[in-house]
Short mmCIF file of C-alpha atoms in Angstrom, two decimals:
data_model
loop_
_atom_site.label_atom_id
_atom_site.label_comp_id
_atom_site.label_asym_id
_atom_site.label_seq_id
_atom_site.Cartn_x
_atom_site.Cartn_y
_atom_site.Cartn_z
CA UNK A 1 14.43 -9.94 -19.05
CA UNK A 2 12.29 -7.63 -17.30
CA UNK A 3 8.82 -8.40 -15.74
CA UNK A 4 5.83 -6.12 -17.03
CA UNK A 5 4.87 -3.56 -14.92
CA UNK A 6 1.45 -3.90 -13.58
CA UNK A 7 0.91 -0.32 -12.84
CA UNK A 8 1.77 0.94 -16.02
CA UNK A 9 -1.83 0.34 -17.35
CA UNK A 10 -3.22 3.92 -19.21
CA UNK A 11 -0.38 5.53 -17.78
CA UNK A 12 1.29 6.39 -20.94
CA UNK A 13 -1.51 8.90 -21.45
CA UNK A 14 0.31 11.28 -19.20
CA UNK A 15 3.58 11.68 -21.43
CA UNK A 16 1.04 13.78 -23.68
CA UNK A 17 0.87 16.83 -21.09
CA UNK A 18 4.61 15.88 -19.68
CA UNK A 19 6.70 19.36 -19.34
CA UNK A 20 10.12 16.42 -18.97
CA UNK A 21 10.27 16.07 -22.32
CA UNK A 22 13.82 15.82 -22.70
CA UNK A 23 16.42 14.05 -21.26
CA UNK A 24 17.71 15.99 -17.80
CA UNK A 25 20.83 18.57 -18.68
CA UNK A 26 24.06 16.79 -17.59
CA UNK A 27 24.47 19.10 -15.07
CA UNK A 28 21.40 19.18 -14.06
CA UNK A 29 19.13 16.68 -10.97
CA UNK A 30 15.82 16.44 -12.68
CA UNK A 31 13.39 15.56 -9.42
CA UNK A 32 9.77 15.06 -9.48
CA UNK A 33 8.23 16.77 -6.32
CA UNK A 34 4.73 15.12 -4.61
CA UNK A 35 2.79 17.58 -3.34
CA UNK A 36 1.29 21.02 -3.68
CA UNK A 37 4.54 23.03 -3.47
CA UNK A 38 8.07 22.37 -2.21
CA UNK A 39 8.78 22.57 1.40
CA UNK A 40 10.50 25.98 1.98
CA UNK A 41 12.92 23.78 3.86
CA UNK A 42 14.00 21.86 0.76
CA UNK A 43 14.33 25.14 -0.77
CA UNK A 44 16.34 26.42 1.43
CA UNK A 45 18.60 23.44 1.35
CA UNK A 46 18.90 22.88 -2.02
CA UNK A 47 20.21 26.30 -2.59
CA UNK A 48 22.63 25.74 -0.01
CA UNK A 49 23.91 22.19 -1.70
CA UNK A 50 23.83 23.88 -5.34
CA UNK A 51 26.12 26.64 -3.69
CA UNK A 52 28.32 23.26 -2.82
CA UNK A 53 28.47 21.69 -5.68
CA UNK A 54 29.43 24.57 -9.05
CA UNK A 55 27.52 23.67 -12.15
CA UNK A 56 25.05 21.70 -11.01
CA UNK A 57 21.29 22.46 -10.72
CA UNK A 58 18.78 20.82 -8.93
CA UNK A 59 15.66 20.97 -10.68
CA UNK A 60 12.27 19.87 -8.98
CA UNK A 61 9.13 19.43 -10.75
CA UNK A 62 6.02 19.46 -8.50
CA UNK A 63 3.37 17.01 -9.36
CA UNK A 64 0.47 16.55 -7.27
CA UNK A 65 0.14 13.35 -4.91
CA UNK A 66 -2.35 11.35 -7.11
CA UNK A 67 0.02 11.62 -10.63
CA UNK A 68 3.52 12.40 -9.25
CA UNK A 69 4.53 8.10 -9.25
CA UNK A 70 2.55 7.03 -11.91
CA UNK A 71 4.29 9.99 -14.12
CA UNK A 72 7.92 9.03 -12.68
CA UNK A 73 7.44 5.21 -13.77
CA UNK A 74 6.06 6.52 -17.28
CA UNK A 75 9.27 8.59 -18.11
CA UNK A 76 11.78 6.17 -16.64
CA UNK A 77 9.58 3.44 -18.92
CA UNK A 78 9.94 5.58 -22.35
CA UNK A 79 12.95 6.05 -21.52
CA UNK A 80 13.35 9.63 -20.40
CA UNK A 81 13.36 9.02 -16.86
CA UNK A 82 14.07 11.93 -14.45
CA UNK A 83 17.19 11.63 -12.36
CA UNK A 84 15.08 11.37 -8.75
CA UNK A 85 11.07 11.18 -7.72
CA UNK A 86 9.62 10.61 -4.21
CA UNK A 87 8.19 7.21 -4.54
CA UNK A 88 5.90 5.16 -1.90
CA UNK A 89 9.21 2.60 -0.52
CA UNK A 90 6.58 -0.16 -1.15
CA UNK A 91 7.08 0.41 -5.10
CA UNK A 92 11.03 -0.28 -4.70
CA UNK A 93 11.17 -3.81 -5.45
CA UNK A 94 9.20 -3.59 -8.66
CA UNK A 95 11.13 -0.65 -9.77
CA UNK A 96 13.80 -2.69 -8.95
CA UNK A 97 12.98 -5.83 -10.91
CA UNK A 98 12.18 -3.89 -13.80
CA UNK A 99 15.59 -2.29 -13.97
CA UNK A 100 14.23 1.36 -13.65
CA UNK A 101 16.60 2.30 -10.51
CA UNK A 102 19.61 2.34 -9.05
CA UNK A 103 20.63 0.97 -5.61
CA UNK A 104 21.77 3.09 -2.83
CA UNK A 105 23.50 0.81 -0.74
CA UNK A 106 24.15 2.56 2.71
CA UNK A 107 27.33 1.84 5.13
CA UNK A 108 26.71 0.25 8.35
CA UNK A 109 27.03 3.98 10.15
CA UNK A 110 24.34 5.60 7.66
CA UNK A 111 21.96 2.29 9.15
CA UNK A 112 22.74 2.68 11.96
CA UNK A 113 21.50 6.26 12.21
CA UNK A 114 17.75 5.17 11.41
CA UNK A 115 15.59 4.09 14.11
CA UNK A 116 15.28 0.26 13.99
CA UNK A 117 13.76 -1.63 11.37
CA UNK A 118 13.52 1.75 8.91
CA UNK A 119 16.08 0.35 6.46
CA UNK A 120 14.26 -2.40 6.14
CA UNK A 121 11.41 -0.76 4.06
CA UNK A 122 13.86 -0.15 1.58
CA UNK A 123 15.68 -3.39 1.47
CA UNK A 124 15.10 -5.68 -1.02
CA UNK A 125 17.72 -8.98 -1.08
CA UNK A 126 19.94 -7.05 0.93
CA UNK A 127 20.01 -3.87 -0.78
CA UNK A 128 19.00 -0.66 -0.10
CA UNK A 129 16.99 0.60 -3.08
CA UNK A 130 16.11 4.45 -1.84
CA UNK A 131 16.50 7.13 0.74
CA UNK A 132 13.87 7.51 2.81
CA UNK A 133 12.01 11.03 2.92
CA UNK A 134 8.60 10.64 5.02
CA UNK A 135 7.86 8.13 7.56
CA UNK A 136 4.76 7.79 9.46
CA UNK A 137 3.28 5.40 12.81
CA UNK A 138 0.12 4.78 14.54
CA UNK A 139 -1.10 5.25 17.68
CA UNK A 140 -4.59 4.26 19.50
CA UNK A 141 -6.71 7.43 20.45
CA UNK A 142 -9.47 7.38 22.72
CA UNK A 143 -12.42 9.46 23.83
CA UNK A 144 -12.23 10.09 27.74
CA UNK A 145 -15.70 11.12 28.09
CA UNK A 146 -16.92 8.22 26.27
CA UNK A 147 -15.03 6.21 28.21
CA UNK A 148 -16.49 7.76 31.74
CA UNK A 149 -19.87 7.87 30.36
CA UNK A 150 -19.73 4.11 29.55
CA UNK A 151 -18.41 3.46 33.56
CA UNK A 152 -14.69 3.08 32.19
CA UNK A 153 -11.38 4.50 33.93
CA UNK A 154 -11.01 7.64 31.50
CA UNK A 155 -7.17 7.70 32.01
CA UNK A 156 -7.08 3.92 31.37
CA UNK A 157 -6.75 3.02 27.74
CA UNK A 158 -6.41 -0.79 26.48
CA UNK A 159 -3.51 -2.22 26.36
CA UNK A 160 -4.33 -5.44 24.69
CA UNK A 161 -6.67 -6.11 21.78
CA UNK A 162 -9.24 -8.28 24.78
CA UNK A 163 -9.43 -5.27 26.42
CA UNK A 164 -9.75 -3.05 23.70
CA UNK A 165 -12.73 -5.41 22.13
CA UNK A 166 -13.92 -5.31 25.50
CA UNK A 167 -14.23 -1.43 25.79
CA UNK A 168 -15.50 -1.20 22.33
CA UNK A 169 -18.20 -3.37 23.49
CA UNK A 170 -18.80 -1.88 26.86
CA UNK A 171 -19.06 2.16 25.21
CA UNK A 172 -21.40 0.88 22.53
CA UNK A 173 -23.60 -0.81 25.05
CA UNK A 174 -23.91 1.73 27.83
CA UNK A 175 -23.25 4.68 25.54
CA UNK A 176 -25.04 3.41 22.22
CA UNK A 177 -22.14 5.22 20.58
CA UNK A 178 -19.60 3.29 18.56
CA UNK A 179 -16.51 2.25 20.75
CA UNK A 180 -14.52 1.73 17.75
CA UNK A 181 -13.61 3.32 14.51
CA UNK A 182 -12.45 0.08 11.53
CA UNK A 183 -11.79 1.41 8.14
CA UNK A 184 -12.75 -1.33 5.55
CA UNK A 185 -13.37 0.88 2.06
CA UNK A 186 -11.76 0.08 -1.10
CA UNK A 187 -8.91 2.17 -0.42
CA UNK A 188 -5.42 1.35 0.38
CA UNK A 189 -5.09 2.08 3.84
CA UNK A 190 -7.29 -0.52 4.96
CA UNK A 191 -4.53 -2.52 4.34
CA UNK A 192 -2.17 -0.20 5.73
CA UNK A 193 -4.90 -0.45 8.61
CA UNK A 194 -4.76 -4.05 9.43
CA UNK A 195 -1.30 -4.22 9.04
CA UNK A 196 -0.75 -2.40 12.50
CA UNK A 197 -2.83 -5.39 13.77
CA UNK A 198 -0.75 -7.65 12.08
CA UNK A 199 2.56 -5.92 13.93
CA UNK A 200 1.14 -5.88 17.34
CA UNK A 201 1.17 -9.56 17.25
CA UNK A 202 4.27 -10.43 15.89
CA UNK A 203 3.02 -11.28 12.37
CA UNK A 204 4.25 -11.13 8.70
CA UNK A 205 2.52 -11.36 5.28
CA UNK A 206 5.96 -11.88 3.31
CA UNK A 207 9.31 -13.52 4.54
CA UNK A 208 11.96 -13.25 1.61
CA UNK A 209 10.26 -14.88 -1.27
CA UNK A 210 8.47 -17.24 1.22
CA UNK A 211 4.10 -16.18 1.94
CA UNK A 212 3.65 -16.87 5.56
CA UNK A 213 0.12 -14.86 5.94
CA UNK A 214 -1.69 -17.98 6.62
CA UNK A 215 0.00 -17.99 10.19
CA UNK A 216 -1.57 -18.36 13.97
CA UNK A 217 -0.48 -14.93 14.79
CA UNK A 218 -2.22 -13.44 11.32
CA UNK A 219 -5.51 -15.77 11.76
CA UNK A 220 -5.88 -14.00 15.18
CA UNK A 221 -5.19 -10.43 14.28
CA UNK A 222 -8.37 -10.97 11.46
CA UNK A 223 -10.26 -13.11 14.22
CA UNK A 224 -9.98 -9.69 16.09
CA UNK A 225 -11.04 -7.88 13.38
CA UNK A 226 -14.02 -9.94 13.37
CA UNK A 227 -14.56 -9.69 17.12
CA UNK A 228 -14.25 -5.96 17.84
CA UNK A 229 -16.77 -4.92 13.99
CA UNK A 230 -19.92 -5.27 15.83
CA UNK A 231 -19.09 -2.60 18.17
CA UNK A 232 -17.49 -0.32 15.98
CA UNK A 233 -18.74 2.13 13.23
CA UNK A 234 -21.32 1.00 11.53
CA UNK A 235 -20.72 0.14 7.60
CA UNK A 236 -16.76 -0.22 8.15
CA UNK A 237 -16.56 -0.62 4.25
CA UNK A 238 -17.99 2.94 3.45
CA UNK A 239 -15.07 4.52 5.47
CA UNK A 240 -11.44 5.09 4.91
CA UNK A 241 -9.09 6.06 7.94
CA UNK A 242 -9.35 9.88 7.17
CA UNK A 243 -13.33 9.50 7.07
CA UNK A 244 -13.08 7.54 10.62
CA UNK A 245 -11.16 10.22 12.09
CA UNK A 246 -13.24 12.67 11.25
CA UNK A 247 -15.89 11.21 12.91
CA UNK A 248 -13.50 10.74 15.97
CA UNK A 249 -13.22 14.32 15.95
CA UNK A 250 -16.30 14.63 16.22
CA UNK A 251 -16.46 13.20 19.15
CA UNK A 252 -18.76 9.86 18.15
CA UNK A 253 -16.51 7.33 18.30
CA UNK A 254 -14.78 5.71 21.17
CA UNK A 255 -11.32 4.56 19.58
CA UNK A 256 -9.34 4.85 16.38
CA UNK A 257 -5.44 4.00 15.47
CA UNK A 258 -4.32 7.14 13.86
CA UNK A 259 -1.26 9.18 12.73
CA UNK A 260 -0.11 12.18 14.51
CA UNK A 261 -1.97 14.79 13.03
CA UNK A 262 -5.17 13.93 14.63
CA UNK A 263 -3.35 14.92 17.57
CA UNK A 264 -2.94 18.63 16.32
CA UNK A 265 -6.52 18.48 14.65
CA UNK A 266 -7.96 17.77 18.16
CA UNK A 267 -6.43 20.55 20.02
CA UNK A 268 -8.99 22.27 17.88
CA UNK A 269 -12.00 20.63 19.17
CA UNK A 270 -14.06 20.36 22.73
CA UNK A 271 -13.23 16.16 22.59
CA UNK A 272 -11.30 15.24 25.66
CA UNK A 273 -8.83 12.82 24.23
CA UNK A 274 -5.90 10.81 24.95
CA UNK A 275 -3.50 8.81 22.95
CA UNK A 276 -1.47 5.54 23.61
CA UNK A 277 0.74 2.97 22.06
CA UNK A 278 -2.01 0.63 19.76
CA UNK A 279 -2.60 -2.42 22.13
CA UNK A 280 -1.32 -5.88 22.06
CA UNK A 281 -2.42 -9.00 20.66
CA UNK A 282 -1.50 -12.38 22.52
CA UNK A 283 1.79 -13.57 20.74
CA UNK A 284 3.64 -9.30 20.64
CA UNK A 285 7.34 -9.15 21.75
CA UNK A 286 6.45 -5.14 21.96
CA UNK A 287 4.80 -2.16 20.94
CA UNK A 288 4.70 -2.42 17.10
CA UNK A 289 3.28 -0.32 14.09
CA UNK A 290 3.19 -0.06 10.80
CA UNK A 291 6.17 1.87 9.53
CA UNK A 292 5.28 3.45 6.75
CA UNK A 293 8.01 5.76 4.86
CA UNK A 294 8.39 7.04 0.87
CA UNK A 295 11.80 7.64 -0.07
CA UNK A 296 14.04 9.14 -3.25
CA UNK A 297 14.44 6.84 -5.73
CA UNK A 298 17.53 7.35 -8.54
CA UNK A 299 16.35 6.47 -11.79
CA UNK A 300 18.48 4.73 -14.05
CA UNK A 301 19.60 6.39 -17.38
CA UNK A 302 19.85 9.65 -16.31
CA UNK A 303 23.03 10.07 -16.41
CA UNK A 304 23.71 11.59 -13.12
CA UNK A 305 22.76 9.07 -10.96
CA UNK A 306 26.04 9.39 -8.80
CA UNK A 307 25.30 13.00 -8.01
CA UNK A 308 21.80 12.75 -8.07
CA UNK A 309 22.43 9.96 -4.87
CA UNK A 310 24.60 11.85 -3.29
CA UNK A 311 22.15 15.02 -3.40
CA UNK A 312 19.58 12.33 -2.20
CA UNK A 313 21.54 11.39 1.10
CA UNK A 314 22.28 15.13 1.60
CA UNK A 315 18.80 16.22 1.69
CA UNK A 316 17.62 13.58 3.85
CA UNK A 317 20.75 13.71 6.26
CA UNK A 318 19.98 13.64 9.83
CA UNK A 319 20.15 17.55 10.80
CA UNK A 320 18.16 18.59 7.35
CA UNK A 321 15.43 15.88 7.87
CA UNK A 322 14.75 16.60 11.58
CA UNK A 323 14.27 20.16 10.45
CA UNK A 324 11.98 19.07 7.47
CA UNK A 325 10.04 16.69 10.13
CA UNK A 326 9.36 18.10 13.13
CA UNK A 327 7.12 20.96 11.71
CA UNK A 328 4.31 20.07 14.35
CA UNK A 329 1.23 19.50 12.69
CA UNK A 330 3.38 18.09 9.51
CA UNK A 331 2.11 14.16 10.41
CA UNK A 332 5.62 12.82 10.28
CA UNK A 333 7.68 10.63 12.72
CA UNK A 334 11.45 10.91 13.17
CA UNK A 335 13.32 9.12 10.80
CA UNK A 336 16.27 8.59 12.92
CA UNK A 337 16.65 9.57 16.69
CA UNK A 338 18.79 12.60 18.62
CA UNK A 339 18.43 15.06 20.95
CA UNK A 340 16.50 17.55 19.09
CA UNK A 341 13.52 14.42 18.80
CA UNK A 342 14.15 14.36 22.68
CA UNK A 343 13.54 17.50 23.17
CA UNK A 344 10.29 17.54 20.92
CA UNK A 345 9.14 14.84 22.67
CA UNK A 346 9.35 16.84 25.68
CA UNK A 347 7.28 19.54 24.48
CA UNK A 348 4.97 17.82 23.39
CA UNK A 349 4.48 14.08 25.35
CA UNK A 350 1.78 12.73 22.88
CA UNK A 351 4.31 11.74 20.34
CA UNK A 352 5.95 9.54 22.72
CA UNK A 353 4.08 6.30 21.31
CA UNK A 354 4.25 7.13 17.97
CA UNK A 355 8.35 6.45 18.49
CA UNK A 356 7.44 3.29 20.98
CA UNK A 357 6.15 1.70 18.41
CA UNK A 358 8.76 1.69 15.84
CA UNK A 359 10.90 -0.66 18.16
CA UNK A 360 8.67 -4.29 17.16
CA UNK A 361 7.29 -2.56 13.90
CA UNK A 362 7.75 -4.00 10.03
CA UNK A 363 7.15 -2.37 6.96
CA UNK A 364 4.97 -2.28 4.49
CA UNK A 365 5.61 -6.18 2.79
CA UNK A 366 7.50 -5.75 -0.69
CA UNK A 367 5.87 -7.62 -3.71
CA UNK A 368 6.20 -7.14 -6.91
CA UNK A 369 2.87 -6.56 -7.80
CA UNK A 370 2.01 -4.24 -5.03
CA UNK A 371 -1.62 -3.29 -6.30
CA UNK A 372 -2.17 -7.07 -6.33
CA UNK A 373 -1.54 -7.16 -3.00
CA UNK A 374 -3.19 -4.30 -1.38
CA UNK A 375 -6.34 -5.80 -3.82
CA UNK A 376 -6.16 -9.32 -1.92
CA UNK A 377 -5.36 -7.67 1.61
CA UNK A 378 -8.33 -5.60 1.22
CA UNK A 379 -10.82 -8.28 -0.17
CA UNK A 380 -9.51 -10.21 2.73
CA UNK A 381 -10.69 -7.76 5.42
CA UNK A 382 -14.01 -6.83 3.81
CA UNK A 383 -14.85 -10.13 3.33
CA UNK A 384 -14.55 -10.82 7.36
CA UNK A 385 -16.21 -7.89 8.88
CA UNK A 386 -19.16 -8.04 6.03
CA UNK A 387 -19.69 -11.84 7.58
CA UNK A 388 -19.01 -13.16 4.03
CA UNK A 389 -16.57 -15.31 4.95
CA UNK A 390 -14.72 -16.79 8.52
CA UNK A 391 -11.07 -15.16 9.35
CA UNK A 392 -9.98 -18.80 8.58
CA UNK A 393 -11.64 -19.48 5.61
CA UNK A 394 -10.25 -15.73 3.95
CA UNK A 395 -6.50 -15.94 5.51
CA UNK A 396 -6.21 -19.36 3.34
CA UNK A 397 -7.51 -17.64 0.29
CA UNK A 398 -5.79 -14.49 0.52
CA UNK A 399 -2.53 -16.96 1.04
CA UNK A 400 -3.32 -19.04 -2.46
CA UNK A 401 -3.83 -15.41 -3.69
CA UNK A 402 -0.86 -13.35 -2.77
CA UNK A 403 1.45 -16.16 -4.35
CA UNK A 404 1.12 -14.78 -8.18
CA UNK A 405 2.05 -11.37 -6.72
CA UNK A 406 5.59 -11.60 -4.78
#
């Protein structure tokens, strides 16, 4: 028996306006597309595979970023699922418990190709569940003329969270500007947000089946939290992460963790910037992130789920994705190292933390009710840096929480 899926709610309404309303050709690798077009690198590459592989057709469907997973659930749910979609990798293990997909179990070389720790955001009880596609890190930015103007070494940027509350404090007080930028909205990267805080201190929310939140090295990544609000933008729960670096940008905020792009956005501005691996809290083994990647899921019932796996891994093999990747301003990390990353790096040196930290990073933590989740994880840091309630007091509850949700 299958569990419900919680994120099904209202969304048969889109099979209505579907244009999959048949079952994909047996020939054919139905694949629903997120975004605004396909990458003309895709393009070019899936011309080159269908020239491979006679009599079969790869057909993508592009559906825009805020309907493309909630339509590939409803078709694989009525039963007319698509052969392939681009999923978030934190959906896996409920598409997985729900019988929707297929695993794609990869050989000890194809791991082993992957930067550390990448496979495991698609690994759920020891199987790999999709390909991964997009993968993206933090870094810390700071403002070097905020930092001067506040009596602070402008080429010096914190390496541990003390100092980094302790700069925060120092630029707000001599500068009256904010010395940090803390996204607390309703939206679901202030989870993804705290998380990085969580993996520069050794910490995890999930462990197997086990909830191990409610840990010393969790309480003091929210006691942080708490610590370094007062100095940072004020009303942290009116801002997402995009919103915060804007204002970085801007040049009125002192520090913000943020992907790569903000890099090329600030080549466009006057700020005098730098960037640097996120600092440390007390109990890190290393410079840690957030790993973050989406991957191809194969649907189940399709009827080409062989192929459509096999077209999955060729599209996302090592040559085609480091094309597809390192676009510049495209926001994505390297999957999966080699010299042509090398040699990007060396063009251009800011990336350079944004692959540190992938060495002590996790993923995001697979539940089966992710929305549950994200819901507690964000109540949990609102709650703390609105004062409502001590980092003590709201890591217990979130724990108690989280436990109806794995």
């Amino acid at each position: 028996m299958t569990r419900k899926l919680t994120m099904l709610a209202g969304s048969f309404a889109l099979l209505a306006s579907s244009a999959l309303t048949t079952l994909a050709a047996d020939q054919e690798i139905s694949w629903i597309y997120c975004g605004d077009k396909i990458d003309p690198i895709h393009e070019k590459y899936i011309a080159e595979w269908e020239g491979k592989n006679a009599g079969w057709k790869v057909k993508p469907e592009v559906v825009g970023w805020e309907q493309c997973q909630d339509k590939a659930t409803t078709l694989a749910v009525a039963g007319t699922p698509v052969a392939m979609a681009y999923v978030g990798s934190r959906t896996l293990k409920e598409f997985a418990q729900n019988e929707l997909i297929v695993p794609v179990p990869m050989t000890d070389e194809e791991k082993a190709s992957y930067y550390p720790n990448i496979v495991d955001t698609v690994t759920f009880e020891d199987t790999q569940w999709g390909v991964p596609v997009a993968f993206s890190t933090k870094a810390l930015y700071w403002n070097k003329d905020l930092f001067k103007a506040a009596g602070l070494d402008p080429e010096t940027p914190p390496k541990t969270w003390a100092e980094e509350i302790e700069f925060a404090k120092q630029i707000k007080e001599k500068t009256g500007t904010a010395g940090y930028g803390l996204p607390a909205k309703t939206f679901d990267n202030t989870m993804h947000q705290f998380m990085h805080w969580v993996y520069t201190n050794n910490g995890k929310v999930i462990d197997g089946d086990a909830i191990v939140i409610d840990s010393p090295e969790v309480l003091a990544a929210l006691q942080a939290y708490k610590d370094i609000t007062p100095y940072s933008v004020e009303g942290a729960t009116a801002y997402e992460q995009n919103e915060i670096r804007a204002i970085f940008l801007d040049g009125k905020v002192g520090m913000i963790q943020a992907g790569s792009g903000a890099a090329y956005r600030l080549k466009d501005t006057k700020v005098n910037w730098g960037v640097a691996p996120l600092p440390l809290g007390p109990s890190a083994k290393g410079e840690g992130t957030l790993l973050i990647t989406d991957s191809l899921a194969i649907f189940k019932g399709s009827g080409v789920e062989e192929k459509a796996t096999e077209f999955a891994k060729y599209i996302t093999s090592t040559d085609i994705q480091h094309e597809y990747e390192l676009q510049g301003g495209a926001g994505l990390t390297p999957l999966r190292p080699g010299a042509v990353v090398d040699q990007f790096v060396a063009n251009e040196p800011f990336w350079k933390p944004f692959i540190d930290g992938i060495a002590y990073g996790g993923p995001e933590p697979l539940f089966t009710d992710y929305k549950g989740f994200q819901n507690v994880m964000i109540e949990m840091v609102q709650s703390v840096v609105t004062g409502k309630a001590e980092p003590a007091d709201a890591l217990k509850k979130a724990a108690g929480e989280l436990e109806q949700y794995k």
